[in-house]
Short mmCIF file of C-alpha atoms in Angstrom, two decimals:
data_model
loop_
_atom_site.label_atom_id
_atom_site.label_comp_id
_atom_site.label_asym_id
_atom_site.label_seq_id
_atom_site.Cartn_x
_atom_site.Cartn_y
_atom_site.Cartn_z
CA MET A 40 192.11 30.16 4.78
CA THR A 41 192.55 26.73 3.16
CA GLY A 42 191.63 26.22 -0.46
CA THR A 43 188.53 24.06 0.70
CA THR A 44 187.30 26.79 3.13
CA SER A 45 187.78 29.37 0.53
CA THR A 46 185.75 27.44 -1.93
CA SER A 47 182.96 26.63 0.58
CA ALA A 48 182.90 30.52 1.54
CA TRP A 49 182.75 31.44 -2.01
CA GLU A 50 179.72 29.02 -2.80
CA GLU A 51 177.76 30.32 0.28
CA LEU A 52 178.10 33.92 -1.10
CA VAL A 53 177.02 33.08 -4.61
CA THR A 54 173.98 31.41 -3.13
CA ALA A 55 172.97 34.16 -1.15
CA ALA A 56 173.54 36.50 -4.10
CA LEU A 57 171.13 34.37 -6.39
CA LEU A 58 168.51 33.90 -3.85
CA GLY A 59 168.73 37.19 -2.18
CA THR A 60 169.57 38.28 1.54
CA ASP A 61 165.91 38.20 2.37
CA ARG A 62 165.68 34.57 1.62
CA ARG A 63 169.20 33.29 2.43
CA THR A 64 171.11 34.84 5.29
CA PRO A 65 174.74 35.45 4.21
CA PRO A 66 177.32 33.68 6.42
CA ASP A 67 178.06 35.10 9.80
CA ALA A 68 181.55 36.00 8.65
CA VAL A 69 180.16 38.39 6.13
CA LEU A 70 177.90 40.32 8.33
CA THR A 71 179.26 43.42 9.75
CA PRO A 72 177.69 45.37 12.59
CA GLY A 73 176.19 48.61 11.28
CA LYS A 74 175.96 47.46 7.79
CA ASP A 75 172.92 45.90 6.05
CA ALA A 76 173.24 42.38 4.87
CA PRO A 77 173.06 43.39 0.81
CA ALA A 78 175.83 45.70 1.31
CA ALA A 79 177.96 43.49 3.41
CA LEU A 80 177.42 40.72 0.90
CA LEU A 81 178.88 42.76 -1.99
CA ASP A 82 181.76 43.87 0.06
CA ALA A 83 182.69 40.17 0.92
CA ALA A 84 182.21 39.14 -2.79
CA ALA A 85 184.58 41.89 -3.83
CA LEU A 86 187.15 40.59 -1.36
CA HIS A 87 186.74 37.04 -2.22
CA THR A 88 186.96 37.90 -5.96
CA VAL A 89 190.34 39.57 -5.61
CA ARG A 90 191.62 36.73 -3.27
CA ARG A 91 190.51 33.98 -5.79
CA ARG A 92 192.14 35.89 -8.66
CA ALA A 93 195.22 36.45 -7.01
CA GLY A 94 195.51 32.66 -5.99
CA LEU A 95 195.20 31.43 -9.54
CA LEU A 96 198.20 29.70 -10.84
CA PRO A 97 199.07 30.54 -14.46
CA ALA A 98 198.51 27.92 -17.04
CA PRO A 99 201.25 26.32 -19.18
CA ALA A 100 201.80 28.54 -22.28
CA ALA A 101 200.25 27.29 -25.24
CA ASP A 102 202.20 26.92 -28.47
CA ARG A 103 202.30 29.97 -30.61
CA PRO A 104 200.52 29.59 -33.91
CA GLU A 105 202.35 29.56 -37.07
CA PRO A 106 202.74 32.81 -38.84
CA ALA A 107 199.97 33.96 -41.22
CA PRO A 108 201.04 32.97 -44.97
CA HIS A 109 202.16 35.70 -47.20
CA ASP A 110 199.36 36.83 -49.42
CA ALA A 111 201.13 38.21 -52.55
CA ARG A 112 197.85 39.71 -54.18
CA PRO A 113 197.71 43.65 -54.65
CA ARG A 114 196.42 45.64 -51.74
CA LEU A 115 193.07 47.39 -52.06
CA PRO A 116 193.18 51.08 -53.06
CA MET A 117 192.67 53.18 -49.90
CA ALA A 118 189.25 54.39 -51.08
CA ALA A 119 188.08 50.91 -51.69
CA ARG A 120 189.38 49.76 -48.20
CA ARG A 121 187.26 52.59 -46.42
CA ARG A 122 184.21 51.60 -48.54
CA LEU A 123 184.54 47.82 -47.47
CA ALA A 124 184.75 48.84 -43.89
CA GLN A 125 181.52 51.02 -44.37
CA LEU A 126 179.84 48.06 -45.99
CA LEU A 127 180.72 45.65 -43.08
CA ALA A 128 179.90 48.13 -40.43
CA ASP A 129 176.39 48.72 -41.97
CA ARG A 130 175.84 45.02 -41.72
CA SER A 131 174.87 45.19 -38.04
CA ALA A 132 173.09 48.69 -38.44
CA PRO A 133 169.32 48.48 -37.24
CA SER A 134 166.72 47.79 -39.71
CA HIS A 135 164.36 50.60 -40.74
CA ALA A 136 161.39 50.99 -38.57
CA GLY A 137 158.06 50.49 -39.90
CA GLY A 138 159.32 48.96 -43.07
CA ARG A 139 159.94 52.61 -44.42
CA ARG A 140 163.61 52.52 -45.81
CA GLY A 141 163.87 56.29 -46.78
CA THR A 142 166.13 57.46 -49.72
CA ALA A 143 169.64 56.02 -48.40
CA PRO A 144 170.95 52.87 -50.08
CA ASP A 145 170.98 49.62 -48.43
CA LEU A 146 174.72 49.04 -48.16
CA THR A 147 174.42 45.47 -46.93
CA GLU A 148 172.88 44.44 -50.27
CA LEU A 149 175.61 45.95 -52.05
CA LEU A 150 178.47 43.93 -50.23
CA PRO A 151 178.11 40.84 -52.60
CA GLN A 152 178.81 42.84 -55.62
CA TRP A 153 181.55 44.87 -54.18
CA LEU A 154 183.18 41.48 -53.40
CA ALA A 155 182.63 40.04 -56.68
CA VAL A 156 184.37 42.93 -58.41
CA ALA A 157 187.39 43.04 -55.90
CA ASN A 158 187.92 39.29 -56.49
CA GLU A 159 187.90 39.94 -60.27
CA HIS A 160 190.76 42.20 -59.82
CA GLY A 161 192.54 39.82 -57.46
CA TYR A 162 192.94 42.08 -54.50
CA GLN A 163 194.03 40.80 -51.09
CA ALA A 164 191.57 41.42 -48.02
CA PRO A 165 192.95 43.93 -45.43
CA PRO A 166 194.18 41.94 -42.61
CA SER A 167 192.35 44.24 -39.94
CA LEU A 168 188.92 43.49 -41.70
CA LEU A 169 189.23 39.68 -41.91
CA PRO A 170 187.45 39.10 -38.73
CA ALA A 171 184.63 41.15 -39.80
CA LEU A 172 184.58 39.44 -43.28
CA LEU A 173 184.40 35.94 -41.57
CA ASP A 174 181.52 37.16 -39.24
CA ALA A 175 179.70 38.55 -42.38
CA ALA A 176 180.12 35.03 -43.96
CA ARG A 177 179.02 33.03 -40.99
CA ALA A 178 175.85 35.06 -40.97
CA ARG A 179 175.24 35.05 -44.69
CA THR A 180 175.88 31.86 -46.77
CA ASP A 181 175.29 33.66 -49.76
CA LEU A 182 178.47 35.76 -49.07
CA ARG A 183 180.67 32.70 -48.20
CA PRO A 184 182.16 32.01 -51.73
CA HIS A 185 183.04 35.58 -52.29
CA VAL A 186 184.51 36.15 -48.72
CA LEU A 187 186.53 33.04 -48.71
CA ALA A 188 188.00 33.72 -51.92
CA PHE A 189 188.82 37.32 -50.97
CA ALA A 190 190.14 36.33 -47.53
CA GLY A 191 192.49 33.81 -49.20
CA SER A 192 194.90 31.73 -47.35
CA ARG A 193 195.10 34.28 -44.39
CA GLY A 194 191.44 33.67 -43.90
CA LEU A 195 191.72 30.05 -43.62
CA TRP A 196 194.71 30.58 -41.19
CA LEU A 197 192.52 32.75 -38.91
CA ALA A 198 189.55 30.44 -39.32
CA ARG A 199 191.60 27.67 -37.65
CA LEU A 200 191.79 29.93 -34.54
CA ASN A 201 188.27 30.43 -33.91
CA PRO A 202 185.43 27.69 -33.77
CA GLU A 203 182.76 30.00 -34.94
CA TRP A 204 184.33 30.30 -38.18
CA LYS A 205 185.12 26.54 -38.85
CA PHE A 206 182.44 26.84 -41.91
CA ALA A 207 185.55 28.21 -43.87
CA LEU A 208 187.59 25.18 -43.45
CA ARG A 209 185.02 23.10 -45.56
CA GLY A 210 183.77 24.00 -48.86
CA ALA A 211 185.74 27.12 -49.47
CA SER A 212 186.91 26.11 -53.07
CA GLY A 213 187.95 29.31 -54.13
CA SER A 214 190.11 30.38 -50.98
CA ALA A 215 193.10 28.22 -51.07
CA VAL A 216 196.45 29.49 -52.50
CA LEU A 217 197.44 26.59 -54.65
CA PRO A 218 200.54 25.21 -56.08
CA ASP A 219 201.34 25.18 -59.86
CA VAL A 220 199.22 22.48 -61.24
CA THR A 221 202.24 21.33 -63.38
CA ASP A 222 204.07 20.64 -60.32
CA ALA A 223 203.31 16.91 -59.74
CA GLU A 224 204.93 16.68 -56.31
CA ALA A 225 203.21 19.75 -54.74
CA VAL A 226 199.94 18.87 -56.27
CA GLN A 227 200.06 15.35 -54.81
CA ARG A 228 201.30 16.84 -51.20
CA LEU A 229 198.39 19.08 -50.99
CA TRP A 230 196.08 16.59 -52.20
CA ASP A 231 197.19 14.02 -49.46
CA GLU A 232 197.62 16.65 -46.59
CA GLY A 233 195.48 19.71 -47.43
CA LEU A 234 192.16 20.72 -45.75
CA PHE A 235 189.01 19.71 -47.66
CA ALA A 236 188.61 23.35 -48.87
CA GLU A 237 192.03 23.23 -50.25
CA ARG A 238 191.56 19.82 -51.93
CA VAL A 239 188.13 20.78 -53.51
CA ALA A 240 190.01 23.92 -54.97
CA LEU A 241 193.08 22.03 -56.16
CA LEU A 242 190.78 19.37 -57.86
CA ALA A 243 189.08 22.21 -59.62
CA ALA A 244 192.18 23.72 -60.82
CA VAL A 245 193.90 20.62 -61.89
CA ARG A 246 190.79 19.57 -64.01
CA VAL A 247 190.91 22.86 -65.89
CA HIS A 248 194.46 22.04 -66.71
CA ASP A 249 194.40 18.38 -67.18
CA ALA A 250 191.08 16.44 -66.68
CA GLY A 251 192.77 13.22 -66.72
CA ALA A 252 195.21 14.15 -63.94
CA ALA A 253 192.40 15.34 -61.76
CA LEU A 254 190.49 12.00 -62.27
CA ALA A 255 193.48 10.25 -61.44
CA LEU A 256 193.85 12.08 -57.95
CA LEU A 257 190.34 11.39 -57.12
CA THR A 258 190.39 7.73 -58.17
CA ALA A 259 193.58 7.14 -56.11
CA THR A 260 191.89 8.14 -52.69
CA TRP A 261 188.02 7.61 -53.60
CA GLY A 262 187.62 4.51 -51.50
CA THR A 263 188.95 6.33 -48.23
CA GLU A 264 186.97 9.46 -48.57
CA ARG A 265 184.00 10.21 -46.37
CA ALA A 266 180.64 10.07 -48.05
CA GLU A 267 179.93 13.82 -47.91
CA ASP A 268 183.42 14.57 -49.21
CA ARG A 269 182.87 12.11 -52.12
CA LEU A 270 179.56 13.91 -52.82
CA MET A 271 181.45 17.40 -53.06
CA PHE A 272 184.43 15.88 -55.15
CA LEU A 273 181.91 14.21 -57.58
CA ASP A 274 180.09 17.52 -57.91
CA SER A 275 183.20 19.20 -59.07
CA LEU A 276 183.11 17.08 -62.12
CA ARG A 277 180.23 18.97 -63.56
CA THR A 278 182.86 21.54 -64.86
CA GLY A 279 184.27 20.16 -68.08
CA LEU A 280 182.18 17.01 -67.79
CA SER A 281 183.02 14.66 -70.74
CA GLY A 282 182.95 11.07 -71.92
CA GLU A 283 186.31 10.39 -70.23
CA ASP A 284 184.57 10.67 -66.95
CA GLU A 285 182.15 7.88 -67.78
CA PRO A 286 183.95 4.75 -66.52
CA PHE A 287 184.61 6.46 -63.08
CA LEU A 288 180.95 7.59 -62.95
CA GLU A 289 179.79 4.19 -63.87
CA ARG A 290 181.68 2.67 -60.80
CA ALA A 291 180.14 5.44 -58.65
CA LEU A 292 176.59 4.03 -59.39
CA SER A 293 177.59 1.30 -57.01
CA ASP A 294 178.69 3.71 -54.19
CA ARG A 295 177.38 2.88 -50.89
CA SER A 296 175.92 6.61 -50.42
CA ARG A 297 172.64 7.08 -52.03
CA ASN A 298 173.43 10.76 -52.66
CA VAL A 299 176.63 9.80 -54.43
CA ARG A 300 174.98 7.31 -56.46
CA ALA A 301 172.11 9.84 -57.41
CA THR A 302 174.72 12.43 -58.40
CA ALA A 303 176.85 9.93 -60.58
CA ALA A 304 173.57 9.08 -62.50
CA GLU A 305 172.77 12.53 -62.87
CA LEU A 306 176.06 13.40 -64.43
CA LEU A 307 175.95 10.39 -66.66
CA SER A 308 172.52 11.19 -67.98
CA ALA A 309 173.98 14.71 -68.97
CA LEU A 310 176.39 12.72 -71.40
CA PRO A 311 174.15 12.00 -74.23
CA HIS A 312 176.34 9.15 -75.51
CA SER A 313 176.94 7.43 -72.27
CA ALA A 314 175.76 3.93 -71.57
CA LEU A 315 173.42 5.10 -68.89
CA ALA A 316 171.99 7.74 -71.26
CA VAL A 317 171.30 4.95 -73.93
CA ARG A 318 169.61 2.54 -71.28
CA MET A 319 167.37 5.46 -70.09
CA ALA A 320 166.64 6.48 -73.55
CA ALA A 321 165.46 2.83 -74.39
CA ARG A 322 163.39 2.77 -71.36
CA ALA A 323 161.75 6.30 -71.93
CA ALA A 324 161.09 5.40 -75.62
CA SER A 325 159.22 2.41 -74.76
CA CYS A 326 156.84 4.70 -72.58
CA VAL A 327 156.27 7.42 -74.99
CA GLY A 328 155.46 7.30 -78.73
CA LEU A 329 153.18 8.73 -81.53
CA ASP A 330 149.32 7.59 -81.61
CA ARG A 331 148.61 7.52 -85.32
CA SER A 332 145.22 6.04 -84.72
CA GLY A 333 143.43 9.46 -85.83
CA ASP A 334 145.96 10.32 -88.64
CA GLY A 335 144.82 10.26 -92.15
CA ALA A 336 141.89 11.46 -94.12
CA GLY A 337 139.11 12.55 -91.83
CA GLY A 338 141.03 11.44 -88.73
CA GLY A 339 141.96 13.55 -85.74
CA ALA A 340 145.37 14.91 -85.15
CA VAL A 341 148.33 13.15 -84.31
CA THR A 342 148.87 12.84 -80.52
CA ILE A 343 151.61 11.60 -78.12
CA ALA A 344 150.58 8.46 -76.29
CA VAL A 345 152.21 7.60 -73.00
CA GLU A 346 152.38 4.29 -71.18
CA ALA A 347 153.88 4.87 -67.76
CA PRO A 348 156.33 2.14 -66.27
CA HIS A 349 154.62 -0.50 -64.17
CA GLU A 350 157.68 -1.11 -62.11
CA CYS A 351 161.04 0.35 -60.99
CA ASP A 352 163.52 -2.67 -61.12
CA ALA A 353 166.78 -3.04 -59.60
CA ASP A 354 168.61 -1.95 -62.73
CA MET A 355 166.48 1.23 -63.04
CA GLN A 356 167.23 1.91 -59.42
CA ARG A 357 171.10 1.41 -59.92
CA ASP A 358 170.85 3.79 -62.85
CA GLY A 359 169.66 6.68 -60.17
CA MET A 360 165.83 6.17 -60.18
CA VAL A 361 164.07 6.46 -56.72
CA PRO A 362 161.52 3.90 -56.31
CA SER A 363 159.38 5.55 -53.70
CA PRO A 364 157.36 8.75 -54.83
CA PRO A 365 156.91 11.86 -52.66
CA THR A 366 153.73 12.05 -50.78
CA GLY A 367 150.87 12.96 -53.18
CA ARG A 368 152.56 11.59 -56.25
CA GLY A 369 151.58 8.26 -58.10
CA GLU A 370 154.17 5.83 -58.44
CA ARG A 371 153.94 5.35 -62.27
CA SER A 372 153.85 9.03 -62.98
CA TRP A 373 157.12 9.71 -60.68
CA TRP A 374 158.79 6.68 -62.37
CA LEU A 375 157.82 8.08 -65.95
CA GLY A 376 159.11 11.65 -65.01
CA GLN A 377 162.50 10.30 -63.90
CA LEU A 378 162.90 8.07 -67.06
CA VAL A 379 162.15 11.09 -69.29
CA GLU A 380 164.31 13.42 -67.40
CA ALA A 381 167.13 11.26 -67.68
CA ALA A 382 166.87 10.40 -71.30
CA PRO A 383 168.90 12.38 -73.88
CA LEU A 384 166.62 14.92 -75.54
CA SER A 385 168.25 13.72 -79.00
CA THR A 386 165.79 10.58 -78.32
CA TRP A 387 162.73 12.34 -79.25
CA PRO A 388 162.93 13.63 -82.82
CA ALA A 389 163.45 10.29 -84.24
CA ARG A 390 160.95 8.60 -81.96
CA LEU A 391 158.38 11.24 -82.66
CA GLY A 392 158.26 11.31 -86.38
CA GLY A 393 161.38 13.70 -87.20
CA ARG A 394 159.74 16.52 -85.67
CA THR A 395 161.64 19.66 -84.16
CA ALA A 396 161.53 20.29 -80.56
CA GLU A 397 158.93 23.10 -81.04
CA GLU A 398 156.91 20.92 -83.08
CA ILE A 399 157.25 18.10 -80.59
CA VAL A 400 156.09 20.23 -77.63
CA ALA A 401 153.15 21.60 -79.59
CA LEU A 402 151.67 18.03 -79.98
CA PRO A 403 148.78 17.00 -77.79
CA VAL A 404 149.44 14.38 -75.07
CA ALA A 405 146.81 11.79 -74.65
CA GLU A 406 145.18 10.96 -71.43
CA ASP A 407 146.26 14.03 -69.37
CA TRP A 408 149.95 13.10 -69.32
CA GLY A 409 151.10 16.22 -71.04
CA GLN A 410 151.90 18.03 -67.61
CA GLU A 411 154.01 15.31 -66.48
CA LEU A 412 155.83 14.94 -69.84
CA HIS A 413 156.41 18.57 -70.23
CA ALA A 414 157.83 19.06 -66.83
CA ALA A 415 160.06 15.96 -67.37
CA TRP A 416 161.21 17.61 -70.64
CA CYS A 417 161.93 20.97 -68.79
CA ARG A 418 164.07 19.17 -66.16
CA ALA A 419 166.11 17.37 -68.98
CA ALA A 420 166.62 20.55 -71.06
CA VAL A 421 168.11 22.20 -67.94
CA ARG A 422 170.37 19.26 -66.96
CA GLN A 423 171.49 18.83 -70.58
CA ARG A 424 171.75 22.66 -71.16
CA ASP A 425 169.89 22.14 -74.38
CA ALA A 426 168.88 25.79 -75.55
CA GLU A 427 166.80 24.64 -78.34
CA TRP A 428 164.42 22.76 -76.16
CA SER A 429 164.40 25.33 -73.52
CA ARG A 430 163.07 27.88 -76.31
CA ALA A 431 160.31 25.33 -77.26
CA LEU A 432 159.37 24.77 -73.79
CA LEU A 433 159.27 28.41 -72.94
CA GLY A 434 157.15 29.67 -75.75
CA ALA A 435 156.58 33.26 -76.91
CA PRO A 436 157.05 35.37 -73.80
CA ALA A 437 153.88 37.47 -74.69
CA ALA A 438 151.75 34.38 -74.48
CA PRO A 439 150.02 33.99 -71.22
CA PRO A 440 151.90 31.56 -69.06
CA GLU A 441 148.83 29.19 -68.32
CA THR A 442 148.59 28.71 -72.11
CA GLY A 443 152.33 28.34 -72.97
CA PRO A 444 153.51 25.04 -74.73
CA GLY A 445 155.75 23.73 -72.07
CA THR A 446 155.28 24.93 -68.51
CA SER A 447 153.43 27.77 -66.69
CA SER A 448 155.64 27.33 -63.61
CA LEU A 449 157.75 30.64 -63.05
CA ALA A 450 160.45 28.61 -61.15
CA GLU A 451 160.78 25.97 -64.40
CA ARG A 452 160.84 28.86 -66.65
CA ALA A 453 163.52 30.55 -64.81
CA LYS A 454 165.47 27.45 -65.00
CA LEU A 455 165.04 26.96 -68.75
CA LEU A 456 165.95 30.76 -69.31
CA SER A 457 169.41 30.10 -67.50
CA THR A 458 170.30 27.66 -70.42
CA LEU A 459 170.01 30.61 -73.10
CA PRO A 460 172.62 33.16 -73.85
CA ALA A 461 172.68 36.41 -71.64
CA ALA A 462 171.43 38.64 -74.39
CA GLU A 463 168.52 36.31 -75.45
CA ARG A 464 167.52 35.67 -71.82
CA ALA A 465 167.42 39.51 -71.09
CA ALA A 466 165.36 40.02 -74.33
CA TRP A 467 162.83 37.20 -73.47
CA VAL A 468 162.13 38.64 -69.90
CA ALA A 469 162.07 42.21 -71.15
CA GLU A 470 159.13 41.06 -73.65
CA PHE A 471 157.61 39.09 -70.78
CA ILE A 472 157.49 42.10 -68.40
CA ALA A 473 156.13 44.38 -71.44
CA ALA A 474 153.26 41.87 -71.80
CA HIS A 475 152.45 40.75 -68.20
CA GLY A 476 153.83 43.27 -65.94
CA LEU A 477 156.00 42.78 -63.01
CA SER A 478 153.88 40.71 -60.62
CA GLU A 479 155.19 37.47 -62.04
CA ALA A 480 158.53 38.37 -63.29
CA PHE A 481 160.71 38.39 -60.12
CA GLN A 482 161.90 34.84 -60.41
CA LEU A 483 162.64 35.42 -64.07
CA LEU A 484 164.81 38.57 -63.34
CA GLY A 485 166.75 36.66 -60.99
CA VAL A 486 168.51 34.65 -63.58
CA CYS A 487 169.42 37.42 -65.84
CA ALA A 488 173.02 38.76 -66.10
CA VAL A 489 174.06 41.77 -64.26
CA PRO A 490 174.05 44.61 -65.03
CA TRP A 491 170.62 44.08 -66.92
CA ALA A 492 170.88 44.76 -70.67
CA GLU A 493 169.40 48.08 -71.78
CA PRO A 494 166.02 46.57 -73.08
CA LEU A 495 165.56 44.67 -69.88
CA GLY A 496 166.50 47.50 -67.68
CA ARG A 497 164.02 49.77 -69.75
CA SER A 498 161.31 47.45 -69.45
CA VAL A 499 161.48 47.15 -65.68
CA VAL A 500 161.88 50.90 -65.08
CA ASP A 501 158.71 51.44 -67.50
CA ALA A 502 156.66 48.73 -65.49
CA LEU A 503 157.46 50.64 -62.20
CA ASP A 504 156.53 53.78 -63.67
CA ILE A 505 153.23 52.37 -64.88
CA ALA A 506 152.61 50.98 -61.28
CA ARG A 507 153.37 54.50 -59.79
CA ASP A 508 151.03 56.15 -62.15
CA ALA A 509 148.29 53.56 -61.38
CA GLY A 510 148.59 54.90 -57.60
CA SER A 511 149.69 51.81 -56.20
CA TYR A 512 151.83 51.45 -53.13
CA PRO A 513 155.47 50.54 -53.98
CA TRP A 514 155.54 47.99 -51.23
CA SER A 515 153.96 45.48 -53.76
CA PHE A 516 157.15 46.05 -55.96
CA SER A 517 159.66 46.03 -53.30
CA GLY A 518 161.37 42.96 -54.35
CA VAL A 519 161.67 44.11 -58.11
CA MET A 520 162.87 47.51 -56.70
CA GLY A 521 165.47 45.84 -54.66
CA LEU A 522 166.62 43.89 -57.54
CA ALA A 523 166.75 47.06 -59.77
CA GLU A 524 168.99 48.76 -57.15
CA ARG A 525 171.48 45.86 -57.50
CA CYS A 526 170.95 44.99 -61.18
CA LEU A 527 170.17 47.92 -63.21
CA ASP A 528 173.01 49.62 -65.19
CA PRO A 529 174.39 52.53 -63.09
CA ALA A 530 174.37 54.68 -66.29
CA GLU A 531 170.54 54.62 -65.94
CA ALA A 532 170.68 56.98 -63.03
CA SER A 533 170.35 60.10 -64.97
CA ARG A 534 167.36 58.92 -67.01
CA LEU A 535 165.62 58.00 -63.62
CA GLU A 536 165.95 61.60 -62.15
CA LEU A 537 162.49 62.33 -63.63
CA LEU A 538 160.95 59.63 -61.50
CA THR A 539 162.18 61.00 -58.22
CA ALA A 540 159.80 63.86 -58.21
CA THR A 541 156.36 63.44 -56.07
CA PRO A 542 153.58 63.04 -58.52
CA ASP A 543 150.25 64.63 -58.11
CA GLU A 544 147.82 62.19 -56.30
CA THR A 545 145.13 61.11 -58.82
CA GLU A 546 141.68 60.17 -58.05
CA GLY A 547 141.64 56.63 -56.64
CA ALA A 548 145.31 56.43 -55.78
CA SER A 549 146.32 55.23 -52.55
CA PRO A 550 146.77 57.94 -49.99
CA GLY A 551 150.31 59.13 -49.88
CA ALA A 552 151.69 56.80 -52.45
CA GLY A 553 153.30 59.35 -54.41
CA CYS A 554 155.57 60.30 -51.70
CA TYR A 555 156.54 56.80 -51.19
CA TRP A 556 157.27 56.25 -54.85
CA SER A 557 159.38 59.34 -54.73
CA GLU A 558 161.37 57.92 -52.06
CA ALA A 559 161.96 54.56 -53.64
CA PHE A 560 163.11 56.17 -56.90
CA GLN A 561 165.39 58.58 -54.96
CA ARG A 562 166.85 55.47 -53.32
CA LEU A 563 167.34 53.80 -56.69
CA VAL A 564 169.05 56.66 -58.07
CA SER A 565 171.47 56.97 -55.16
CA THR A 566 171.97 53.41 -55.08
CA LEU A 567 173.11 53.44 -58.73
CA ARG A 568 175.38 56.31 -58.27
CA LEU A 569 176.94 54.84 -55.25
CA ARG A 570 177.51 51.58 -57.27
CA ALA A 571 179.31 53.58 -59.99
CA THR A 572 181.32 55.16 -57.25
CA MET A 573 182.33 51.85 -55.82
CA THR A 574 183.42 50.72 -59.38
CA ALA A 575 185.58 53.64 -59.70
CA GLU A 576 187.14 52.99 -56.45
CA LEU A 577 187.94 49.50 -57.31
CA GLY A 578 189.08 50.58 -60.73
CA GLY A 579 186.88 48.05 -62.53
CA THR A 580 184.04 47.46 -64.94
CA PRO A 581 180.57 48.65 -63.80
CA LEU A 582 178.94 46.71 -61.09
#
């Protein structure tokens, strides 16, 4: 049978199989006396399949890949290796039906913590588990930094062989095995020839050792880098940002990419003595000042007067201001917010009568500009990592959020908290929970250091216990309970044993709520104990 005839016969068989023998009669050569059409079709298909496979010519052999690079990091202890395999296998397990999770720990949610501690110890990833690790990172972007650091150079080597893992070849700043940063020749070679992920990691490492040398690397190739790469490289300057970076960032204000220009302006505004910060301070100060018309005997209180900008000129746009506001925002308030956000916070005590940040935030603001002004100060405090202003804008944790001095937005409060030392952050959130309960605390808990400090952990558990005694269903607190499983100190497990018992149902309680709470606390205790076991297996500090 010729190749053309064979191909034609195969296509006829496929067509008959797709349409069905009732609608398309198979070729006469297929039909066999005494055998019905479907059976004859299947027999012919089997015969033709063998014939087609036997007639295939072998393709030229592809070049063998280079051997995987050596990973000199220590191997995982056997118990930890088995635990990792268990965590990765649980990733594809079916979710709990009906929303009822039972008392078993959620292993998927423990994987990020396991990876973080393994990376702290500098372990290498088991080669046999690299595919599962890369699959997990492909499915969950939050895992990628930890997975790629753990996978190391072998992970990058493997990712080159599978298009589904191409994400690992970009942005994996912790995954490359880097040369000695004092070896100028090796550094230059990797910078010129390395993958983007390796170059980002190299730039970060060189910057820690010698900020000037890192800036020289970046400057030399800046004009030839792609816009998205320039943005990532520029973002790496956040670490160790100093006045020495200002000339380079000033030049980046004229970059052809809008995102690069905006990032350069943001970084310059975080340098309080930069020329851009001085320009923005002058513009902001011309818009915000004291109104003393009511000051003095028999007069009213001193207020902050605001005169928002009337235009956003070319110089303001070059300094990173966006002229067009989002839908629903007025132009002048949009411009004012950007000016105040970019101005150094040191501008305001001198501008507003030598007052402290707390005194400034407490001043009334004329003509309903207070919300806009305080929101911009919140963004400035976060950008400039100014703890004093963050404390002033947060106010007392026991005060109702809507009457606080700076902002009632929980998202903004969480960002402000991130600028405070870990112990102070935990104490503030603990007081907030004691005063307001858990319903508004989820975002605030997310910025607290893990494991939670004892006062914060105790405050969360006490609030959960109060909710249980009130007869509410635990589903309303599932987010906080999930955080507690991952963030409470494992040493709390013994103290929580008392809460695993099923409480008596009280009048007015939701039917069956006690059983659900018992399950939730049993799961919490078992998760904390599993975390302690995982820590021991890795030989590290508590998760």
